[in-house]
Tab-separated table of C-alpha atoms in Angstrom:
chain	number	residue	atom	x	y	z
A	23	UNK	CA	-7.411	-13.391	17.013
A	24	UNK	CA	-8.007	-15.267	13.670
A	25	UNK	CA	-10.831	-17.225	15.447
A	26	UNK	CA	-12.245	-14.521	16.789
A	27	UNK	CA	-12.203	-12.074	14.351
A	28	UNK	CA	-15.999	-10.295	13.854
A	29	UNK	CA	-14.922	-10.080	9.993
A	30	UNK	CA	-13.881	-13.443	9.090
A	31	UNK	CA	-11.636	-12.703	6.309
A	32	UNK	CA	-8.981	-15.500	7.049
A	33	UNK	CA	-9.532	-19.003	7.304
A	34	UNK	CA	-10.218	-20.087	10.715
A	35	UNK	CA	-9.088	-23.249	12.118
A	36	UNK	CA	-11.454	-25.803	11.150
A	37	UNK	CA	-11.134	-24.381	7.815
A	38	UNK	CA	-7.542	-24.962	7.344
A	39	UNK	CA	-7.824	-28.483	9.121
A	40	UNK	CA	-10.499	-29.761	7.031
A	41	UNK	CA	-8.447	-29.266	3.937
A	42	UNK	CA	-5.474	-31.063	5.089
A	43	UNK	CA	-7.870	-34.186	6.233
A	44	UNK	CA	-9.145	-34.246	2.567
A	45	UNK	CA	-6.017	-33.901	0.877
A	46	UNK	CA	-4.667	-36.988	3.274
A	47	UNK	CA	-7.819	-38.716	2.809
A	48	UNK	CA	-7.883	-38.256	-0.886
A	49	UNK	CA	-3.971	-38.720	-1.259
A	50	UNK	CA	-4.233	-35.139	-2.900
A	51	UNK	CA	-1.206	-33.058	-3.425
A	52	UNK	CA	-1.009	-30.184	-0.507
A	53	UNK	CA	0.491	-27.197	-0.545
A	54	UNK	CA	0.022	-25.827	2.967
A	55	UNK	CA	1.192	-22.208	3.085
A	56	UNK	CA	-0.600	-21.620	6.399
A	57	UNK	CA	1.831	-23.984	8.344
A	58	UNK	CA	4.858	-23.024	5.836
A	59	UNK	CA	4.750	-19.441	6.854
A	60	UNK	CA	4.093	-19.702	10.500
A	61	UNK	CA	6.821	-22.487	10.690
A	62	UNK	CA	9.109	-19.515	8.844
A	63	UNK	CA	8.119	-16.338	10.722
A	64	UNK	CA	9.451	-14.862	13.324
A	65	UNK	CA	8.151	-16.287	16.329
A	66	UNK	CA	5.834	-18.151	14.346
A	67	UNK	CA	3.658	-15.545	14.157
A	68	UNK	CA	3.155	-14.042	10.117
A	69	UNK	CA	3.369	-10.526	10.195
A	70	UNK	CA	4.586	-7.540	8.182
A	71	UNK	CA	6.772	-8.968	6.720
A	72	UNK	CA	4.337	-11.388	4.757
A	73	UNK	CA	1.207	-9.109	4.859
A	74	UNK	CA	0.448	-5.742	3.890
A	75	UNK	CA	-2.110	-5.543	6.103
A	76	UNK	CA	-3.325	-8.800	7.526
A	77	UNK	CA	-5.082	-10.318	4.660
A	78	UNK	CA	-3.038	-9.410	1.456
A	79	UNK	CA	0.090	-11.355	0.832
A	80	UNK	CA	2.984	-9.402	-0.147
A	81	UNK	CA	5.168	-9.590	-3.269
A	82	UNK	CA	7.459	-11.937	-1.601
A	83	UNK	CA	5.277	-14.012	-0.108
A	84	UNK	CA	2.983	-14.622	-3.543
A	85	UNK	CA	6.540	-15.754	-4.866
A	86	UNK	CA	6.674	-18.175	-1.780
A	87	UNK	CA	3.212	-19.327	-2.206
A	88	UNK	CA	4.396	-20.366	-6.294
A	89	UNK	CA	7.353	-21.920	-4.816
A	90	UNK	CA	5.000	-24.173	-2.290
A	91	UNK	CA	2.880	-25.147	-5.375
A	92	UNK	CA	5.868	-26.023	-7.929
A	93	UNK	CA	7.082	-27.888	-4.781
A	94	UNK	CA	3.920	-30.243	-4.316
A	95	UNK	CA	3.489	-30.651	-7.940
A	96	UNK	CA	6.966	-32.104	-8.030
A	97	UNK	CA	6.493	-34.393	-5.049
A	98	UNK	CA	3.276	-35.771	-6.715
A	99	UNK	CA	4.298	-36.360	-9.715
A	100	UNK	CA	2.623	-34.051	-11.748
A	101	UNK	CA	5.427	-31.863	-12.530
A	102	UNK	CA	9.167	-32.901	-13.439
A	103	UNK	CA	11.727	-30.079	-12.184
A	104	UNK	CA	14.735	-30.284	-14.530
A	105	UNK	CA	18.443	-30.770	-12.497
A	106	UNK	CA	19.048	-27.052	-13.142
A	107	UNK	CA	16.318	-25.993	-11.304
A	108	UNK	CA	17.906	-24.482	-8.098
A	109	UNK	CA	18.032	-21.302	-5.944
A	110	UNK	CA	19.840	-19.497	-8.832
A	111	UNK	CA	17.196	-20.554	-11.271
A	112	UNK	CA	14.498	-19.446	-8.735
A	113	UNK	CA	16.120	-16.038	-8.954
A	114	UNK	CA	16.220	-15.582	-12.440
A	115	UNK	CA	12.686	-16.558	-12.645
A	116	UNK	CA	12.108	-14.277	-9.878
A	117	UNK	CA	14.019	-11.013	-11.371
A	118	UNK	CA	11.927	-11.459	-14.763
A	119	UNK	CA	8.605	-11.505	-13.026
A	120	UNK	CA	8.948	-9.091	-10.651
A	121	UNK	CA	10.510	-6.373	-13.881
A	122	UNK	CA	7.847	-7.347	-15.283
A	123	UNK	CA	5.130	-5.616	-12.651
A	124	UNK	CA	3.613	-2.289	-13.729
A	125	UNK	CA	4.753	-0.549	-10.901
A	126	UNK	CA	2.033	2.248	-11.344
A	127	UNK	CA	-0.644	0.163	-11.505
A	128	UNK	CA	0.472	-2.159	-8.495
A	129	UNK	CA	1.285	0.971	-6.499
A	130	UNK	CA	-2.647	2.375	-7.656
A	131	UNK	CA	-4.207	-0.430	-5.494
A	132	UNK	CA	-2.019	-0.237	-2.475
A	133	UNK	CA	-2.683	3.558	-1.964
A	134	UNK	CA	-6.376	1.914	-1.739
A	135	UNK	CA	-5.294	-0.280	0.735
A	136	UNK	CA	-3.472	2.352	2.426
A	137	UNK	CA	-6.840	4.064	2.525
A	138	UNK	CA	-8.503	1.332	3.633
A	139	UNK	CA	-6.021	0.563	6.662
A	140	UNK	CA	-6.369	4.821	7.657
A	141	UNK	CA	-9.883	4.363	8.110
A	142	UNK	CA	-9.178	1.595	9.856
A	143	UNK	CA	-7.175	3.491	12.569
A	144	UNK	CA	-4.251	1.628	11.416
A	145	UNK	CA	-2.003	4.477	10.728
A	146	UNK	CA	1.278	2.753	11.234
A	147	UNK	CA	0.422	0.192	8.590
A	148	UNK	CA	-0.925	2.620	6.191
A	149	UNK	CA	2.510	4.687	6.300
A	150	UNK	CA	3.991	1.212	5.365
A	151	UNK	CA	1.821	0.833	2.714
A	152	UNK	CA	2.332	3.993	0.736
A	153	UNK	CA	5.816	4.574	1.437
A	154	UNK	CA	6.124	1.268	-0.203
A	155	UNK	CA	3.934	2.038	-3.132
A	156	UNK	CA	5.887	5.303	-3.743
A	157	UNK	CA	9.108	3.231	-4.376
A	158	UNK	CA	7.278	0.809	-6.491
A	159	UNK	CA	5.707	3.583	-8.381
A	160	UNK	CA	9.353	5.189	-8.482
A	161	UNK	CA	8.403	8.442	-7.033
A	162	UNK	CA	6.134	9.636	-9.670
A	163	UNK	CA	3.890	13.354	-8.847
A	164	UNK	CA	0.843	11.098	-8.123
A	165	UNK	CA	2.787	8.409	-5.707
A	166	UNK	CA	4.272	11.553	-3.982
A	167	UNK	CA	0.642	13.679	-3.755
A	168	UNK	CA	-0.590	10.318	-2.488
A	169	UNK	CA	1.292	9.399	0.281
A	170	UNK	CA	1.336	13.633	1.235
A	171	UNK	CA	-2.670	12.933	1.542
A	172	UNK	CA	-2.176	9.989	4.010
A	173	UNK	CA	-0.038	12.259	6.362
A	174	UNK	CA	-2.109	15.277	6.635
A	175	UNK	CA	-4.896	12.781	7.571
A	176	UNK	CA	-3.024	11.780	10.041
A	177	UNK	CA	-1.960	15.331	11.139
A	178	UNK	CA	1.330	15.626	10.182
A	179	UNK	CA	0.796	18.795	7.818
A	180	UNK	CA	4.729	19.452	7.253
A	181	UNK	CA	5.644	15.963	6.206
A	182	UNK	CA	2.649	16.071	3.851
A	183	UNK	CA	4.085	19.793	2.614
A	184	UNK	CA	7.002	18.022	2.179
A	185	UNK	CA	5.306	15.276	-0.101
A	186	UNK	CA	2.989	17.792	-2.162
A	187	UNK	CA	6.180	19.947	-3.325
A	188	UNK	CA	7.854	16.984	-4.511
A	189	UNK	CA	4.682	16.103	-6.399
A	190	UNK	CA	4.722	19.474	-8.021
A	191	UNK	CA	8.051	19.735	-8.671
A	192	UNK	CA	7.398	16.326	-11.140
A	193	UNK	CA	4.150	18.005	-12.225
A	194	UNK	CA	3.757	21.999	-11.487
A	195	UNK	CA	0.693	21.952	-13.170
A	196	UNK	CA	-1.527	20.216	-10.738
A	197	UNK	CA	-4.346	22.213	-9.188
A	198	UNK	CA	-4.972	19.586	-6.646
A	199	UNK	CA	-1.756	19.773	-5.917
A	200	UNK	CA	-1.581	23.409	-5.411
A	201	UNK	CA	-4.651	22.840	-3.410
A	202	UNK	CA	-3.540	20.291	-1.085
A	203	UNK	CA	-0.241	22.333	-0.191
A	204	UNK	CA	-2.212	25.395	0.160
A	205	UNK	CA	-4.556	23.552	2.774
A	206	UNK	CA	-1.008	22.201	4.646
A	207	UNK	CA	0.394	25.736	4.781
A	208	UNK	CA	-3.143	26.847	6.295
A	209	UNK	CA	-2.891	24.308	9.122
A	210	UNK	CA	1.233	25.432	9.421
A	211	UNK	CA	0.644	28.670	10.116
A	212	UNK	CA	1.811	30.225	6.956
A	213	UNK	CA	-0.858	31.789	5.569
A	214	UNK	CA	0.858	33.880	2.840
A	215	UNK	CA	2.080	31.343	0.963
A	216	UNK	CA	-1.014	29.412	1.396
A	217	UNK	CA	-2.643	31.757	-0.167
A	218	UNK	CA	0.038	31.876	-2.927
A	219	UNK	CA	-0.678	28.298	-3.498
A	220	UNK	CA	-4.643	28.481	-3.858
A	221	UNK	CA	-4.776	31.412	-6.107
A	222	UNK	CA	-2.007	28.892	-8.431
A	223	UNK	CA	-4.962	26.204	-7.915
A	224	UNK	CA	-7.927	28.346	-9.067
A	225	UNK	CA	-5.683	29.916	-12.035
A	226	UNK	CA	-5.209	25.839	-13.486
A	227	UNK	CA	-8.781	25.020	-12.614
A	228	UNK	CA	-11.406	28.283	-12.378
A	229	UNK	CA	-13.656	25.552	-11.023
A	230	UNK	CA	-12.250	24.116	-8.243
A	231	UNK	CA	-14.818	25.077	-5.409
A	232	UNK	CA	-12.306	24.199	-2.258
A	233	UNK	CA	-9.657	26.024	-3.249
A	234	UNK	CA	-11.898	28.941	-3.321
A	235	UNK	CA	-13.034	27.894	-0.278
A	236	UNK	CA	-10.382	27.642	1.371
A	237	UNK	CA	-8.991	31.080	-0.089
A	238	UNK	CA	-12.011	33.125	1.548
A	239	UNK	CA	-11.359	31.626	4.696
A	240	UNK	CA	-7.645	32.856	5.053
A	241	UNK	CA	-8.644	36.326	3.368
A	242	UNK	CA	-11.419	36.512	5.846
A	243	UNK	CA	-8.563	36.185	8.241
A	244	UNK	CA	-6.839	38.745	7.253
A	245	UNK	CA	-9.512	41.127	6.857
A	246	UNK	CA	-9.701	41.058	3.262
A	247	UNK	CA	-13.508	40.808	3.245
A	248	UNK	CA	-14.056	42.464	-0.178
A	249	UNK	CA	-11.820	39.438	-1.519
C-alpha cells in the first residue's frame, strides 16, 4: 500500500533503504523508527495505535521516536546517559512533558485532522480522532460542539444532540450552538423544540442567516407562512 500509494506521503522503500546504506556507509548514527515500530506492532503492521491517521505519529509514538534518538546518540558516543537513567527516569521525563501539552491547542489541530479524515470517507478514524481530542481538551463547550459536528456529518443526529447540549450546558450562550442542535432536532423529528432552539440562536446573534433559515423552513412546515 505504502508503495503504491497515488499520494506519496510516506517514505517508500527505496527511500527508507537508501538512508540506512548511507548511515552504514558513512558509519553515521541511525535511528531507524521505520523497522523499530514494525518490529513492535502488532503483526508487524503500524496501525492505530501509532498513527492518528496514517501519516501523523501519535503522542506515544513521538515519545518513542525521542527514545530511538537518545538511544543512538548513546551508542555513538555523542551522548553519555547517566546510571540513573532507566524506565523510571523515562517516566518522569515523560509525565512532565506530556503536563506540559496545551491540551486545547493540541486538541484544535486534531479536530482538523478529524476533518480531514471525514472527507476522506474515513469515518471510523475520524470518531477516533475527536473523541480523543475531547479528552485531551477535557471536555470543554468547543471540544464537545466539535465532535457533535463530526456525527451529524456522518448522520447520527441524536449522538450529535447529545454532544451540542453538553456544549451548551458549559457555554449556554452559543448561537452556533443553539443552531447546530436546532438543525439535529429538525432531522429527529422534533420540530418544536427545534424551533425553540433557533429562535435562542437568532436572539444571541440577530445575524445569523441559517438559523433563520432554517427557522422558515420548519414554520413553513407547519403552516406558519406569515412567520
Amino acid at each position: 500500500a505504502r508503495e503504491e500509494d497515488i499520494c506519496s506521503l510516506r517514505a517508500i522503500a527505496a527511500i527508507t533503504d537508501t538512508v540506512r546504506t548511507v548511515a552504514a556507509e558513512r558509519g553515521v548514527p541511525l535511528a531507524d523508527f521505520d523497522r523499530f515500530l514494525t518490529n513492535h506492532a502488532p503483526r508487524h503492521v503500524p496501525g492505530a495505535e501509532s498513527f492518528h491517521d496514517h501519516v501523523h505519529p501519535t503522542i506515544d509514538a513521538n515519545r518513542q521516536i525521542a527514545l530511538q534518538i537518545i538511544a543512538a546518540m548513546a551508542r555513538a558516543g555523542i551522548v553519555k546517559t547517566d546510571p540513573e537513567w532507566n524506565q523510571r527516569a523515562i517516566d518522569v521525563v515523560t509525565a512532565k512533558v506530556i503536563g506540559g501539552i496545551d491540551g486545547a491547542t493540541y486538541a484544535t489541530e486534531l479536530y482538523q485532522l478529524a476533518r480531514m479524515l471525514e472527507w476522506l470517507g474515513h469515518h471510523e478514524q475520524a470518531r477516533k480522532t475527536a473523541l480523543e481530542a475531547l479528552q485531551l481538551a477535557g471536555g470543554s463547550a468547543n471540544s464537545n460542539y466539535q465532535v457533535g459536528l463530526l456525527y451529524a456529518s456522518q448522520g447520527d443526529p441524536a449522538t450529535a444532540a447529545l454532544y451540542y447540549r453538553k456544549a451548551l450546558a458549559l457555554r449556554p450562550k452559543s448561537a452556533a450552538g443553539e443552531l447546530q442542535l436546532g438543525i439535529a432536532l429538525t432531522a429527529l423529528g422534533q420540530p418544536d423544540a427545534a424551533i425553540e432552539h433557533l429562535r435562542k440562536a437568532i436572539a444571541l446573534q440577530p445575524d445569523l442567516a441559517d438559523a433563520h433559515s432554517q427557522l422558515g423552513l420548519l414554520l413553513t412546515r407547519q403552516g406558519a407562512l406569515e412567520q
